[in-house]
Amino acid sequence: METTSTQFEQPLDPGGGVMRNEPNGPELPVPALEDLVAQKLIAAREKDALDVLLVAASADFDRQRLALSIEARDVEVAVRRGLFELFGTARSGRLAQLWRERTGEVLAEDMLARAPPRPTRSTSRLQDWFGVSP
C-alpha cells in the first residue's frame, strides 16, 4: 500500500488526511484517527460506538489533536453530545452487548474501566480518553 501525505485544508475534512491506495487501485483519502473519532461521535450512531472505543484505545490516538480539530471546526457541542450518547451506551450495558454481538466475546472489563474504587467504572476510561465527565 503506497501512501502520500497531504495537508488538511480543515480539520475533520474527509477529503484531507493521507492518500492511500491498493496496488493499481485509485487513491482515496484516509482521515486521521482523531478526525474519524470526531466524525463518528458527531454522527452518534450506535453502530459507531465500538469503532470509537477501539480507535480511542489505540496507542496512536492523539487526544490533543482531537481537541484542536474539534475546536477549529466549532463542533464541540455536537461532539460532546455524541460522547454523552457513548457514555449512556456504556453505562446501560448496551456497549458490552454490541461487543458480544459483533465479536462473540465478552467485553473485557479493562476496555472501559480502570480499577475500583472509581465510582463510574463503566465510563472512567472514556472520561480519561476524552477529558470530560458526563
mmCIF file with all atom_site columns, N, CA and C in Angstrom, residues 7-79:
data_model
loop_
_atom_site.group_PDB
_atom_site.id
_atom_site.type_symbol
_atom_site.label_atom_id
_atom_site.label_alt_id
_atom_site.label_comp_id
_atom_site.label_asym_id
_atom_site.label_entity_id
_atom_site.label_seq_id
_atom_site.pdbx_PDB_ins_code
_atom_site.Cartn_x
_atom_site.Cartn_y
_atom_site.Cartn_z
_atom_site.occupancy
_atom_site.B_iso_or_equiv
_atom_site.pdbx_formal_charge
_atom_site.auth_seq_id
_atom_site.auth_comp_id
_atom_site.auth_asym_id
_atom_site.auth_atom_id
_atom_site.pdbx_PDB_model_num
ATOM 1   N N  . GLN A 1 7  ? -1.994  17.847 3.121  1.00 0.00 ? 7  GLN A N  1
ATOM 2   C CA . GLN A 1 7  ? -2.355  18.732 4.218  1.00 0.00 ? 7  GLN A CA 1
ATOM 3   C C  . GLN A 1 7  ? -3.857  18.790 4.357  1.00 0.00 ? 7  GLN A C  1
ATOM 4   N N  . PHE A 1 8  ? -4.307  18.930 5.583  1.00 0.00 ? 8  PHE A N  1
ATOM 5   C CA . PHE A 1 8  ? -5.719  19.171 5.820  1.00 0.00 ? 8  PHE A CA 1
ATOM 6   C C  . PHE A 1 8  ? -6.015  20.616 5.468  1.00 0.00 ? 8  PHE A C  1
ATOM 7   N N  . GLU A 1 9  ? -7.037  20.848 4.670  1.00 0.00 ? 9  GLU A N  1
ATOM 8   C CA . GLU A 1 9  ? -7.498  22.214 4.482  1.00 0.00 ? 9  GLU A CA 1
ATOM 9   C C  . GLU A 1 9  ? -8.236  22.642 5.727  1.00 0.00 ? 9  GLU A C  1
ATOM 10  N N  . GLN A 1 10 ? -9.018  21.741 6.292  1.00 0.00 ? 10 GLN A N  1
ATOM 11  C CA . GLN A 1 10 ? -9.724  21.973 7.543  1.00 0.00 ? 10 GLN A CA 1
ATOM 12  C C  . GLN A 1 10 ? -9.695  20.671 8.323  1.00 0.00 ? 10 GLN A C  1
ATOM 13  N N  . PRO A 1 11 ? -9.622  20.765 9.656  1.00 0.00 ? 11 PRO A N  1
ATOM 14  C CA . PRO A 1 11 ? -9.734  19.530 10.420 1.00 0.00 ? 11 PRO A CA 1
ATOM 15  C C  . PRO A 1 11 ? -11.096 18.881 10.174 1.00 0.00 ? 11 PRO A C  1
ATOM 16  N N  . LEU A 1 12 ? -11.180 17.614 10.357 1.00 0.00 ? 12 LEU A N  1
ATOM 17  C CA . LEU A 1 12 ? -12.400 16.828 10.155 1.00 0.00 ? 12 LEU A CA 1
ATOM 18  C C  . LEU A 1 12 ? -12.844 16.804 8.707  1.00 0.00 ? 12 LEU A C  1
ATOM 19  N N  . ASP A 1 13 ? -11.949 17.110 7.799  1.00 0.00 ? 13 ASP A N  1
ATOM 20  C CA . ASP A 1 13 ? -12.263 17.108 6.375  1.00 0.00 ? 13 ASP A CA 1
ATOM 21  C C  . ASP A 1 13 ? -12.023 15.705 5.832  1.00 0.00 ? 13 ASP A C  1
ATOM 22  N N  . PRO A 1 14 ? -13.094 14.986 5.458  1.00 0.00 ? 14 PRO A N  1
ATOM 23  C CA . PRO A 1 14 ? -12.889 13.622 4.974  1.00 0.00 ? 14 PRO A CA 1
ATOM 24  C C  . PRO A 1 14 ? -12.070 13.565 3.694  1.00 0.00 ? 14 PRO A C  1
ATOM 25  N N  . GLY A 1 15 ? -11.914 14.685 3.000  1.00 0.00 ? 15 GLY A N  1
ATOM 26  C CA . GLY A 1 15 ? -11.098 14.723 1.792  1.00 0.00 ? 15 GLY A CA 1
ATOM 27  C C  . GLY A 1 15 ? -9.637  14.979 2.091  1.00 0.00 ? 15 GLY A C  1
ATOM 28  N N  . GLY A 1 16 ? -9.313  15.254 3.340  1.00 0.00 ? 16 GLY A N  1
ATOM 29  C CA . GLY A 1 16 ? -7.934  15.514 3.731  1.00 0.00 ? 16 GLY A CA 1
ATOM 30  C C  . GLY A 1 16 ? -7.305  14.265 4.287  1.00 0.00 ? 16 GLY A C  1
ATOM 31  N N  . GLY A 1 17 ? -6.173  14.427 4.907  1.00 0.00 ? 17 GLY A N  1
ATOM 32  C CA . GLY A 1 17 ? -5.511  13.290 5.524  1.00 0.00 ? 17 GLY A CA 1
ATOM 33  C C  . GLY A 1 17 ? -4.454  12.717 4.623  1.00 0.00 ? 17 GLY A C  1
ATOM 34  N N  . VAL A 1 18 ? -4.362  11.419 4.623  1.00 0.00 ? 18 VAL A N  1
ATOM 35  C CA . VAL A 1 18 ? -3.355  10.715 3.841  1.00 0.00 ? 18 VAL A CA 1
ATOM 36  C C  . VAL A 1 18 ? -4.050  10.010 2.687  1.00 0.00 ? 18 VAL A C  1
ATOM 37  N N  . MET A 1 19 ? -3.455  10.124 1.513  1.00 0.00 ? 19 MET A N  1
ATOM 38  C CA . MET A 1 19 ? -3.996  9.417  0.355  1.00 0.00 ? 19 MET A CA 1
ATOM 39  C C  . MET A 1 19 ? -3.376  8.017  0.337  1.00 0.00 ? 19 MET A C  1
ATOM 40  N N  . ARG A 1 20 ? -4.224  7.005  0.247  1.00 0.00 ? 20 ARG A N  1
ATOM 41  C CA . ARG A 1 20 ? -3.752  5.617  0.219  1.00 0.00 ? 20 ARG A CA 1
ATOM 42  C C  . ARG A 1 20 ? -4.403  4.894  -0.946 1.00 0.00 ? 20 ARG A C  1
ATOM 43  N N  . ASN A 1 21 ? -3.699  3.884  -1.426 1.00 0.00 ? 21 ASN A N  1
ATOM 44  C CA . ASN A 1 21 ? -4.289  3.060  -2.469 1.00 0.00 ? 21 ASN A CA 1
ATOM 45  C C  . ASN A 1 21 ? -3.702  1.659  -2.429 1.00 0.00 ? 21 ASN A C  1
ATOM 46  N N  . GLU A 1 22 ? -4.505  0.733  -2.877 1.00 0.00 ? 22 GLU A N  1
ATOM 47  C CA . GLU A 1 22 ? -4.033  -0.627 -3.087 1.00 0.00 ? 22 GLU A CA 1
ATOM 48  C C  . GLU A 1 22 ? -3.256  -0.621 -4.402 1.00 0.00 ? 22 GLU A C  1
ATOM 49  N N  . PRO A 1 23 ? -2.386  -1.602 -4.630 1.00 0.00 ? 23 PRO A N  1
ATOM 50  C CA . PRO A 1 23 ? -1.673  -1.642 -5.907 1.00 0.00 ? 23 PRO A CA 1
ATOM 51  C C  . PRO A 1 23 ? -2.651  -1.578 -7.083 1.00 0.00 ? 23 PRO A C  1
ATOM 52  N N  . ASN A 1 24 ? -2.386  -0.698 -8.002 1.00 0.00 ? 24 ASN A N  1
ATOM 53  C CA . ASN A 1 24 ? -3.199  -0.471 -9.205 1.00 0.00 ? 24 ASN A CA 1
ATOM 54  C C  . ASN A 1 24 ? -4.595  0.046  -8.900 1.00 0.00 ? 24 ASN A C  1
ATOM 55  N N  . GLY A 1 25 ? -4.843  0.470  -7.681 1.00 0.00 ? 25 GLY A N  1
ATOM 56  C CA . GLY A 1 25 ? -6.154  0.998  -7.313 1.00 0.00 ? 25 GLY A CA 1
ATOM 57  C C  . GLY A 1 25 ? -6.118  2.513  -7.226 1.00 0.00 ? 25 GLY A C  1
ATOM 58  N N  . PRO A 1 26 ? -7.292  3.123  -7.163 1.00 0.00 ? 26 PRO A N  1
ATOM 59  C CA . PRO A 1 26 ? -7.342  4.581  -7.060 1.00 0.00 ? 26 PRO A CA 1
ATOM 60  C C  . PRO A 1 26 ? -6.925  5.050  -5.668 1.00 0.00 ? 26 PRO A C  1
ATOM 61  N N  . GLU A 1 27 ? -6.336  6.238  -5.618 1.00 0.00 ? 27 GLU A N  1
ATOM 62  C CA . GLU A 1 27 ? -6.006  6.820  -4.322 1.00 0.00 ? 27 GLU A CA 1
ATOM 63  C C  . GLU A 1 27 ? -7.275  7.334  -3.668 1.00 0.00 ? 27 GLU A C  1
ATOM 64  N N  . LEU A 1 28 ? -7.403  7.072  -2.385 1.00 0.00 ? 28 LEU A N  1
ATOM 65  C CA . LEU A 1 28 ? -8.556  7.521  -1.616 1.00 0.00 ? 28 LEU A CA 1
ATOM 66  C C  . LEU A 1 28 ? -8.064  8.237  -0.367 1.00 0.00 ? 28 LEU A C  1
ATOM 67  N N  . PRO A 1 29 ? -8.761  9.294  0.045  1.00 0.00 ? 29 PRO A N  1
ATOM 68  C CA . PRO A 1 29 ? -8.344  9.995  1.261  1.00 0.00 ? 29 PRO A CA 1
ATOM 69  C C  . PRO A 1 29 ? -8.698  9.187  2.506  1.00 0.00 ? 29 PRO A C  1
ATOM 70  N N  . VAL A 1 30 ? -7.766  9.098  3.421  1.00 0.00 ? 30 VAL A N  1
ATOM 71  C CA . VAL A 1 30 ? -7.984  8.405  4.691  1.00 0.00 ? 30 VAL A CA 1
ATOM 72  C C  . VAL A 1 30 ? -7.766  9.433  5.798  1.00 0.00 ? 30 VAL A C  1
ATOM 73  N N  . PRO A 1 31 ? -8.824  9.757  6.547  1.00 0.00 ? 31 PRO A N  1
ATOM 74  C CA . PRO A 1 31 ? -8.680  10.779 7.592  1.00 0.00 ? 31 PRO A CA 1
ATOM 75  C C  . PRO A 1 31 ? -7.828  10.278 8.756  1.00 0.00 ? 31 PRO A C  1
ATOM 76  N N  . ALA A 1 32 ? -7.295  11.209 9.511  1.00 0.00 ? 32 ALA A N  1
ATOM 77  C CA . ALA A 1 32 ? -6.556  10.871 10.725 1.00 0.00 ? 32 ALA A CA 1
ATOM 78  C C  . ALA A 1 32 ? -7.499  10.186 11.711 1.00 0.00 ? 32 ALA A C  1
ATOM 79  N N  . LEU A 1 33 ? -6.950  9.362  12.580 1.00 0.00 ? 33 LEU A N  1
ATOM 80  C CA . LEU A 1 33 ? -7.770  8.652  13.570 1.00 0.00 ? 33 LEU A CA 1
ATOM 81  C C  . LEU A 1 33 ? -8.640  9.607  14.378 1.00 0.00 ? 33 LEU A C  1
ATOM 82  N N  . GLU A 1 34 ? -8.058  10.731 14.789 1.00 0.00 ? 34 GLU A N  1
ATOM 83  C CA . GLU A 1 34 ? -8.788  11.677 15.623 1.00 0.00 ? 34 GLU A CA 1
ATOM 84  C C  . GLU A 1 34 ? -9.964  12.292 14.871 1.00 0.00 ? 34 GLU A C  1
ATOM 85  N N  . ASP A 1 35 ? -9.782  12.562 13.589 1.00 0.00 ? 35 ASP A N  1
ATOM 86  C CA . ASP A 1 35 ? -10.874 13.109 12.793 1.00 0.00 ? 35 ASP A CA 1
ATOM 87  C C  . ASP A 1 35 ? -11.969 12.068 12.594 1.00 0.00 ? 35 ASP A C  1
ATOM 88  N N  . LEU A 1 36 ? -11.566 10.823 12.421 1.00 0.00 ? 36 LEU A N  1
ATOM 89  C CA . LEU A 1 36 ? -12.542 9.742  12.289 1.00 0.00 ? 36 LEU A CA 1
ATOM 90  C C  . LEU A 1 36 ? -13.366 9.597  13.567 1.00 0.00 ? 36 LEU A C  1
ATOM 91  N N  . VAL A 1 37 ? -12.699 9.657  14.727 1.00 0.00 ? 37 VAL A N  1
ATOM 92  C CA . VAL A 1 37 ? -13.409 9.569  16.008 1.00 0.00 ? 37 VAL A CA 1
ATOM 93  C C  . VAL A 1 37 ? -14.397 10.716 16.135 1.00 0.00 ? 37 VAL A C  1
ATOM 94  N N  . ALA A 1 38 ? -13.967 11.931 15.811 1.00 0.00 ? 38 ALA A N  1
ATOM 95  C CA . ALA A 1 38 ? -14.863 13.091 15.910 1.00 0.00 ? 38 ALA A CA 1
ATOM 96  C C  . ALA A 1 38 ? -16.064 12.926 14.987 1.00 0.00 ? 38 ALA A C  1
ATOM 97  N N  . GLN A 1 39 ? -15.835 12.471 13.758 1.00 0.00 ? 39 GLN A N  1
ATOM 98  C CA . GLN A 1 39 ? -16.939 12.273 12.818 1.00 0.00 ? 39 GLN A CA 1
ATOM 99  C C  . GLN A 1 39 ? -17.925 11.241 13.353 1.00 0.00 ? 39 GLN A C  1
ATOM 100 N N  . LYS A 1 40 ? -17.417 10.171 13.927 1.00 0.00 ? 40 LYS A N  1
ATOM 101 C CA . LYS A 1 40 ? -18.294 9.130  14.463 1.00 0.00 ? 40 LYS A CA 1
ATOM 102 C C  . LYS A 1 40 ? -19.039 9.601  15.706 1.00 0.00 ? 40 LYS A C  1
ATOM 103 N N  . LEU A 1 41 ? -18.393 10.425 16.542 1.00 0.00 ? 41 LEU A N  1
ATOM 104 C CA . LEU A 1 41 ? -19.088 10.975 17.705 1.00 0.00 ? 41 LEU A CA 1
ATOM 105 C C  . LEU A 1 41 ? -20.185 11.943 17.279 1.00 0.00 ? 41 LEU A C  1
ATOM 106 N N  . ILE A 1 42 ? -19.923 12.749 16.261 1.00 0.00 ? 42 ILE A N  1
ATOM 107 C CA . ILE A 1 42 ? -20.938 13.681 15.769 1.00 0.00 ? 42 ILE A CA 1
ATOM 108 C C  . ILE A 1 42 ? -22.141 12.903 15.240 1.00 0.00 ? 42 ILE A C  1
ATOM 109 N N  . ALA A 1 43 ? -21.884 11.817 14.512 1.00 0.00 ? 43 ALA A N  1
ATOM 110 C CA . ALA A 1 43 ? -22.982 11.009 13.976 1.00 0.00 ? 43 ALA A CA 1
ATOM 111 C C  . ALA A 1 43 ? -23.768 10.339 15.101 1.00 0.00 ? 43 ALA A C  1
ATOM 112 N N  . ALA A 1 44 ? -23.088 9.989  16.185 1.00 0.00 ? 44 ALA A N  1
ATOM 113 C CA . ALA A 1 44 ? -23.712 9.395  17.380 1.00 0.00 ? 44 ALA A CA 1
ATOM 114 C C  . ALA A 1 44 ? -24.584 8.185  17.059 1.00 0.00 ? 44 ALA A C  1
ATOM 115 N N  . ARG A 1 45 ? -24.117 7.364  16.125 1.00 0.00 ? 45 ARG A N  1
ATOM 116 C CA . ARG A 1 45 ? -24.856 6.151  15.788 1.00 0.00 ? 45 ARG A CA 1
ATOM 117 C C  . ARG A 1 45 ? -24.381 5.005  16.663 1.00 0.00 ? 45 ARG A C  1
ATOM 118 N N  . GLU A 1 46 ? -25.309 4.175  17.047 1.00 0.00 ? 46 GLU A N  1
ATOM 119 C CA . GLU A 1 46 ? -24.966 3.027  17.885 1.00 0.00 ? 46 GLU A CA 1
ATOM 120 C C  . GLU A 1 46 ? -23.908 2.160  17.216 1.00 0.00 ? 46 GLU A C  1
ATOM 121 N N  . LYS A 1 47 ? -24.006 2.008  15.910 1.00 0.00 ? 47 LYS A N  1
ATOM 122 C CA . LYS A 1 47 ? -23.061 1.135  15.213 1.00 0.00 ? 47 LYS A CA 1
ATOM 123 C C  . LYS A 1 47 ? -21.637 1.684  15.217 1.00 0.00 ? 47 LYS A C  1
ATOM 124 N N  . ASP A 1 48 ? -21.458 2.979  15.505 1.00 0.00 ? 48 ASP A N  1
ATOM 125 C CA . ASP A 1 48 ? -20.127 3.570  15.569 1.00 0.00 ? 48 ASP A CA 1
ATOM 126 C C  . ASP A 1 48 ? -19.504 3.483  16.957 1.00 0.00 ? 48 ASP A C  1
ATOM 127 N N  . ALA A 1 49 ? -20.276 3.109  17.958 1.00 0.00 ? 49 ALA A N  1
ATOM 128 C CA . ALA A 1 49 ? -19.782 3.100  19.342 1.00 0.00 ? 49 ALA A CA 1
ATOM 129 C C  . ALA A 1 49 ? -18.557 2.203  19.502 1.00 0.00 ? 49 ALA A C  1
ATOM 130 N N  . LEU A 1 50 ? -18.583 1.020  18.913 1.00 0.00 ? 50 LEU A N  1
ATOM 131 C CA . LEU A 1 50 ? -17.441 0.115  19.035 1.00 0.00 ? 50 LEU A CA 1
ATOM 132 C C  . LEU A 1 50 ? -16.226 0.657  18.302 1.00 0.00 ? 50 LEU A C  1
ATOM 133 N N  . ASP A 1 51 ? -16.442 1.282  17.154 1.00 0.00 ? 51 ASP A N  1
ATOM 134 C CA . ASP A 1 51 ? -15.328 1.869  16.415 1.00 0.00 ? 51 ASP A CA 1
ATOM 135 C C  . ASP A 1 51 ? -14.644 2.947  17.244 1.00 0.00 ? 51 ASP A C  1
ATOM 136 N N  . VAL A 1 52 ? -15.446 3.807  17.870 1.00 0.00 ? 52 VAL A N  1
ATOM 137 C CA . VAL A 1 52 ? -14.889 4.865  18.713 1.00 0.00 ? 52 VAL A CA 1
ATOM 138 C C  . VAL A 1 52 ? -14.095 4.248  19.858 1.00 0.00 ? 52 VAL A C  1
ATOM 139 N N  . LEU A 1 53 ? -14.651 3.242  20.483 1.00 0.00 ? 53 LEU A N  1
ATOM 140 C CA . LEU A 1 53 ? -13.978 2.581  21.597 1.00 0.00 ? 53 LEU A CA 1
ATOM 141 C C  . LEU A 1 53 ? -12.634 2.004  21.161 1.00 0.00 ? 53 LEU A C  1
ATOM 142 N N  . LEU A 1 54 ? -12.612 1.294  20.054 1.00 0.00 ? 54 LEU A N  1
ATOM 143 C CA . LEU A 1 54 ? -11.380 0.662  19.591 1.00 0.00 ? 54 LEU A CA 1
ATOM 144 C C  . LEU A 1 54 ? -10.333 1.677  19.161 1.00 0.00 ? 54 LEU A C  1
ATOM 145 N N  . VAL A 1 55 ? -10.753 2.697  18.433 1.00 0.00 ? 55 VAL A N  1
ATOM 146 C CA . VAL A 1 55 ? -9.797  3.699  17.968 1.00 0.00 ? 55 VAL A CA 1
ATOM 147 C C  . VAL A 1 55 ? -9.249  4.512  19.133 1.00 0.00 ? 55 VAL A C  1
ATOM 148 N N  . ALA A 1 56 ? -10.121 4.901  20.056 1.00 0.00 ? 56 ALA A N  1
ATOM 149 C CA . ALA A 1 56 ? -9.670  5.699  21.197 1.00 0.00 ? 56 ALA A CA 1
ATOM 150 C C  . ALA A 1 56 ? -8.719  4.912  22.092 1.00 0.00 ? 56 ALA A C  1
ATOM 151 N N  . ALA A 1 57 ? -8.806  3.593  22.062 1.00 0.00 ? 57 ALA A N  1
ATOM 152 C CA . ALA A 1 57 ? -7.910  2.755  22.860 1.00 0.00 ? 57 ALA A CA 1
ATOM 153 C C  . ALA A 1 57 ? -6.547  2.581  22.198 1.00 0.00 ? 57 ALA A C  1
ATOM 154 N N  . SER A 1 58 ? -6.427  2.981  20.952 1.00 0.00 ? 58 SER A N  1
ATOM 155 C CA . SER A 1 58 ? -5.189  2.818  20.204 1.00 0.00 ? 58 SER A CA 1
ATOM 156 C C  . SER A 1 58 ? -4.080  3.702  20.762 1.00 0.00 ? 58 SER A C  1
ATOM 157 N N  . ALA A 1 59 ? -2.871  3.185  20.732 1.00 0.00 ? 59 ALA A N  1
ATOM 158 C CA . ALA A 1 59 ? -1.718  3.972  21.173 1.00 0.00 ? 59 ALA A CA 1
ATOM 159 C C  . ALA A 1 59 ? -1.478  5.162  20.252 1.00 0.00 ? 59 ALA A C  1
ATOM 160 N N  . ASP A 1 60 ? -1.974  5.093  19.018 1.00 0.00 ? 60 ASP A N  1
ATOM 161 C CA . ASP A 1 60 ? -1.784  6.179  18.060 1.00 0.00 ? 60 ASP A CA 1
ATOM 162 C C  . ASP A 1 60 ? -2.787  7.314  18.230 1.00 0.00 ? 60 ASP A C  1
ATOM 163 N N  . PHE A 1 61 ? -3.766  7.131  19.092 1.00 0.00 ? 61 PHE A N  1
ATOM 164 C CA . PHE A 1 61 ? -4.809  8.140  19.291 1.00 0.00 ? 61 PHE A CA 1
ATOM 165 C C  . PHE A 1 61 ? -4.224  9.349  20.011 1.00 0.00 ? 61 PHE A C  1
ATOM 166 N N  . ASP A 1 62 ? -4.387  10.543 19.413 1.00 0.00 ? 62 ASP A N  1
ATOM 167 C CA . ASP A 1 62 ? -3.841  11.787 19.963 1.00 0.00 ? 62 ASP A CA 1
ATOM 168 C C  . ASP A 1 62 ? -4.988  12.664 20.457 1.00 0.00 ? 62 ASP A C  1
ATOM 169 N N  . ARG A 1 63 ? -5.224  12.630 21.754 1.00 0.00 ? 63 ARG A N  1
ATOM 170 C CA . ARG A 1 63 ? -6.338  13.384 22.345 1.00 0.00 ? 63 ARG A CA 1
ATOM 171 C C  . ARG A 1 63 ? -6.203  14.880 22.092 1.00 0.00 ? 63 ARG A C  1
ATOM 172 N N  . GLN A 1 64 ? -4.982  15.398 22.126 1.00 0.00 ? 64 GLN A N  1
ATOM 173 C CA . GLN A 1 64 ? -4.756  16.825 21.889 1.00 0.00 ? 64 GLN A CA 1
ATOM 174 C C  . GLN A 1 64 ? -5.138  17.199 20.457 1.00 0.00 ? 64 GLN A C  1
ATOM 175 N N  . ARG A 1 65 ? -4.778  16.368 19.485 1.00 0.00 ? 65 ARG A N  1
ATOM 176 C CA . ARG A 1 65 ? -5.140  16.649 18.094 1.00 0.00 ? 65 ARG A CA 1
ATOM 177 C C  . ARG A 1 65 ? -6.654  16.621 17.927 1.00 0.00 ? 65 ARG A C  1
ATOM 178 N N  . LEU A 1 66 ? -7.311  15.671 18.604 1.00 0.00 ? 66 LEU A N  1
ATOM 179 C CA . LEU A 1 66 ? -8.769  15.611 18.560 1.00 0.00 ? 66 LEU A CA 1
ATOM 180 C C  . LEU A 1 66 ? -9.364  16.915 19.080 1.00 0.00 ? 66 LEU A C  1
ATOM 181 N N  . ALA A 1 67 ? -8.880  17.375 20.220 1.00 0.00 ? 67 ALA A N  1
ATOM 182 C CA . ALA A 1 67 ? -9.403  18.612 20.812 1.00 0.00 ? 67 ALA A CA 1
ATOM 183 C C  . ALA A 1 67 ? -9.184  19.805 19.888 1.00 0.00 ? 67 ALA A C  1
ATOM 184 N N  . LEU A 1 68 ? -8.007  19.906 19.285 1.00 0.00 ? 68 LEU A N  1
ATOM 185 C CA . LEU A 1 68 ? -7.720  21.023 18.380 1.00 0.00 ? 68 LEU A CA 1
ATOM 186 C C  . LEU A 1 68 ? -8.593  20.971 17.126 1.00 0.00 ? 68 LEU A C  1
ATOM 187 N N  . SER A 1 69 ? -8.790  19.783 16.583 1.00 0.00 ? 69 SER A N  1
ATOM 188 C CA . SER A 1 69 ? -9.630  19.629 15.393 1.00 0.00 ? 69 SER A CA 1
ATOM 189 C C  . SER A 1 69 ? -11.074 20.021 15.681 1.00 0.00 ? 69 SER A C  1
ATOM 190 N N  . ILE A 1 70 ? -11.568 19.588 16.829 1.00 0.00 ? 70 ILE A N  1
ATOM 191 C CA . ILE A 1 70 ? -12.950 19.892 17.211 1.00 0.00 ? 70 ILE A CA 1
ATOM 192 C C  . ILE A 1 70 ? -13.129 21.389 17.411 1.00 0.00 ? 70 ILE A C  1
ATOM 193 N N  . GLU A 1 71 ? -12.173 22.003 18.094 1.00 0.00 ? 71 GLU A N  1
ATOM 194 C CA . GLU A 1 71 ? -12.255 23.445 18.349 1.00 0.00 ? 71 GLU A CA 1
ATOM 195 C C  . GLU A 1 71 ? -12.154 24.248 17.052 1.00 0.00 ? 71 GLU A C  1
ATOM 196 N N  . ALA A 1 72 ? -11.261 23.851 16.161 1.00 0.00 ? 72 ALA A N  1
ATOM 197 C CA . ALA A 1 72 ? -11.073 24.580 14.907 1.00 0.00 ? 72 ALA A CA 1
ATOM 198 C C  . ALA A 1 72 ? -12.328 24.573 14.043 1.00 0.00 ? 72 ALA A C  1
ATOM 199 N N  . ARG A 1 73 ? -13.090 23.497 14.107 1.00 0.00 ? 73 ARG A N  1
ATOM 200 C CA . ARG A 1 73 ? -14.314 23.394 13.308 1.00 0.00 ? 73 ARG A CA 1
ATOM 201 C C  . ARG A 1 73 ? -15.555 23.846 14.060 1.00 0.00 ? 73 ARG A C  1
ATOM 202 N N  . ASP A 1 74 ? -15.393 24.219 15.335 1.00 0.00 ? 74 ASP A N  1
ATOM 203 C CA . ASP A 1 74 ? -16.505 24.694 16.161 1.00 0.00 ? 74 ASP A CA 1
ATOM 204 C C  . ASP A 1 74 ? -17.621 23.648 16.241 1.00 0.00 ? 74 ASP A C  1
ATOM 205 N N  . VAL A 1 75 ? -17.228 22.416 16.527 1.00 0.00 ? 75 VAL A N  1
ATOM 206 C CA . VAL A 1 75 ? -18.201 21.327 16.641 1.00 0.00 ? 75 VAL A CA 1
ATOM 207 C C  . VAL A 1 75 ? -18.192 20.711 18.038 1.00 0.00 ? 75 VAL A C  1
ATOM 208 N N  . GLU A 1 76 ? -17.755 21.498 19.028 1.00 0.00 ? 76 GLU A N  1
ATOM 209 C CA . GLU A 1 76 ? -17.664 20.975 20.387 1.00 0.00 ? 76 GLU A CA 1
ATOM 210 C C  . GLU A 1 76 ? -18.999 20.446 20.893 1.00 0.00 ? 76 GLU A C  1
ATOM 211 N N  . VAL A 1 77 ? -20.074 21.188 20.648 1.00 0.00 ? 77 VAL A N  1
ATOM 212 C CA . VAL A 1 77 ? -21.389 20.781 21.158 1.00 0.00 ? 77 VAL A CA 1
ATOM 213 C C  . VAL A 1 77 ? -21.816 19.449 20.538 1.00 0.00 ? 77 VAL A C  1
ATOM 214 N N  . ALA A 1 78 ? -21.649 19.310 19.238 1.00 0.00 ? 78 ALA A N  1
ATOM 215 C CA . ALA A 1 78 ? -22.052 18.072 18.560 1.00 0.00 ? 78 ALA A CA 1
ATOM 216 C C  . ALA A 1 78 ? -21.210 16.886 19.029 1.00 0.00 ? 78 ALA A C  1
ATOM 217 N N  . VAL A 1 79 ? -19.914 17.104 19.206 1.00 0.00 ? 79 VAL A N  1
ATOM 218 C CA . VAL A 1 79 ? -19.045 16.018 19.657 1.00 0.00 ? 79 VAL A CA 1
ATOM 219 C C  . VAL A 1 79 ? -19.370 15.645 21.102 1.00 0.00 ? 79 VAL A C  1
#
